[in-house]
Amino acid sequence: MVAEVGVLALQGDFARHQEVLGALGCQVQPIRYPDQLANLSALVIPGGESATISKQLDSSGLREAVVEFARERPVMGTCAGLILMCRDPGDKRVQSLGLLDVTVTRNSWGRQVHSFSTALELHINGRADAFPAVFIRAPRVQEVGPGVEVLARIDGEPVLVRQGRHVGVTFHPELTGDHRIHELFLGAIT
Ligand code: GLN
């Protein structure tokens, strides 16, 4: 069966996620209104500007609908998307959804606040594999709750986390042509 997967398309780089999910054989829907969530199997919240997306979640009526959706179905947030999924974004301009038990600090990679790319080690299924990662004004994960698995770190700091069916990524897996993180996420569809 072809999975119908939504990408929140309020602001940011939703188009690249749509391309990746399409390449993986999903039927992809850009999501702008609450009633579009009904038939989806999973939802991606893309990178962009988290304070802007936070406001748009309210003006579109999607905030409650996404929280409700996440009770049963998988959500992946990348960069600003992770900021929106976390428990505490440490910034009053962002009201997060509390889907992942982590706290973050926005725009916080030390001197590398703007952007950088690196190869990181991805820990999935007991294996460590190299993965190319592009960071763009990335958030830093601070506290990680007990139910959260850390699947990749840089200098000891979590950059890829999973809690149950949900995935949070500080970098941009939609930009490198390596689709393993999207595949990992889609694996949570039941
Ligand atoms: N700096 C952005 C924010 O805090 C996130 C950057 C991104 O998504 N590439 O919202």
Coordinates of C-alpha atoms in Angstrom, one line a residue, residues 60-178:
S60 CA -4.4 28.0 10.4
G61 CA -6.0 26.1 13.2
L62 CA -3.5 23.4 12.8
R63 CA -1.9 23.5 16.3
E64 CA -4.5 21.3 18.0
A65 CA -5.0 19.1 14.9
V66 CA -1.3 18.3 14.8
V67 CA -1.1 17.4 18.5
E68 CA -4.2 15.2 18.1
F69 CA -2.6 13.6 14.9
A70 CA 0.6 12.8 16.8
R71 CA -1.2 10.8 19.4
E72 CA -1.5 7.9 16.9
R73 CA 0.6 8.7 14.0
P74 CA 4.3 9.5 13.4
V75 CA 5.7 13.0 13.1
M76 CA 9.2 14.0 12.0
G77 CA 10.6 17.5 12.6
T78 CA 13.7 18.8 11.0
C79 CA 15.6 21.9 12.3
A80 CA 12.8 24.4 12.9
G81 CA 10.4 21.4 12.9
L82 CA 12.3 19.8 15.8
I83 CA 12.1 23.2 17.7
L84 CA 8.3 23.0 17.1
M85 CA 8.1 19.4 18.3
C86 CA 10.1 19.9 21.5
R87 CA 8.9 20.3 25.1
D88 CA 10.7 23.7 25.6
P89 CA 12.2 25.8 22.8
G90 CA 13.6 28.3 25.3
D91 CA 12.2 31.2 23.4
K92 CA 8.8 32.9 24.0
R93 CA 8.3 33.6 20.3
V94 CA 7.9 29.9 19.7
Q95 CA 5.1 27.9 21.3
S96 CA 6.1 24.3 20.8
L97 CA 3.8 21.3 20.5
G98 CA 5.5 19.1 23.1
L99 CA 5.7 16.0 21.0
L100 CA 9.3 15.1 21.9
D101 CA 10.6 15.2 25.5
V102 CA 13.7 17.4 24.7
T103 CA 14.5 21.0 25.3
V104 CA 16.4 23.0 22.7
T105 CA 18.2 26.3 22.2
R106 CA 17.7 28.0 18.8
N107 CA 20.5 29.1 16.5
S108 CA 23.0 27.6 18.9
W109 CA 26.0 25.8 17.3
G110 CA 28.7 28.0 18.9
R111 CA 30.7 29.8 16.3
Q112 CA 29.1 27.7 13.6
V113 CA 25.7 29.3 14.1
H114 CA 25.2 29.9 10.4
S115 CA 25.7 26.6 8.6
F116 CA 28.1 23.7 8.2
S117 CA 28.1 20.2 6.9
T118 CA 29.8 17.2 8.4
A119 CA 29.7 13.4 8.4
L120 CA 28.1 11.9 11.5
E121 CA 27.6 8.4 12.7
L122 CA 24.1 7.2 12.5
H123 CA 23.2 4.5 15.1
I124 CA 20.3 2.4 13.9
N125 CA 19.7 -1.3 14.5
G126 CA 22.9 -1.8 16.4
R127 CA 25.0 -0.5 13.5
A128 CA 27.0 2.8 13.1
D129 CA 26.9 4.2 9.6
A130 CA 28.3 7.4 8.2
F131 CA 25.6 10.0 7.3
P132 CA 26.2 13.4 5.6
A133 CA 24.5 16.2 7.6
V134 CA 23.9 19.8 6.7
F135 CA 23.3 22.2 9.6
I136 CA 21.6 25.6 8.9
R137 CA 21.2 27.8 11.9
A138 CA 20.6 24.6 13.8
P139 CA 19.0 24.2 17.2
R140 CA 21.0 22.5 20.0
V141 CA 19.4 19.8 21.9
Q142 CA 19.8 20.4 25.6
E143 CA 17.9 18.1 27.9
V144 CA 16.8 14.7 26.7
G145 CA 14.0 12.9 28.6
P146 CA 14.2 9.2 29.6
G147 CA 12.0 8.0 26.8
V148 CA 14.1 9.5 24.1
E149 CA 16.7 7.6 22.1
V150 CA 19.7 9.5 20.7
L151 CA 20.5 8.0 17.3
A152 CA 23.4 10.4 16.4
R153 CA 25.6 12.9 18.2
I154 CA 28.2 15.4 17.3
D155 CA 30.9 16.1 19.9
G156 CA 28.7 14.2 22.3
E157 CA 25.6 16.3 21.6
P158 CA 22.4 14.8 20.4
V159 CA 21.5 15.7 16.8
L160 CA 19.0 13.0 15.9
V161 CA 16.5 11.7 18.4
R162 CA 13.6 9.4 18.4
Q163 CA 10.8 9.0 20.9
G164 CA 8.4 6.2 20.1
R165 CA 7.1 6.9 16.5
H166 CA 8.4 10.5 16.4
V167 CA 11.8 11.6 15.1
G168 CA 13.6 15.0 15.7
V169 CA 16.5 16.1 13.6
T170 CA 18.6 19.2 14.2
F171 CA 20.0 19.1 10.6
H172 CA 18.5 18.8 7.1
P173 CA 18.2 15.2 5.8
E174 CA 16.2 16.4 2.9
L175 CA 19.2 18.2 1.3
T176 CA 21.8 15.5 0.8
G177 CA 20.2 12.9 -1.4
D178 CA 20.7 10.3 1.3

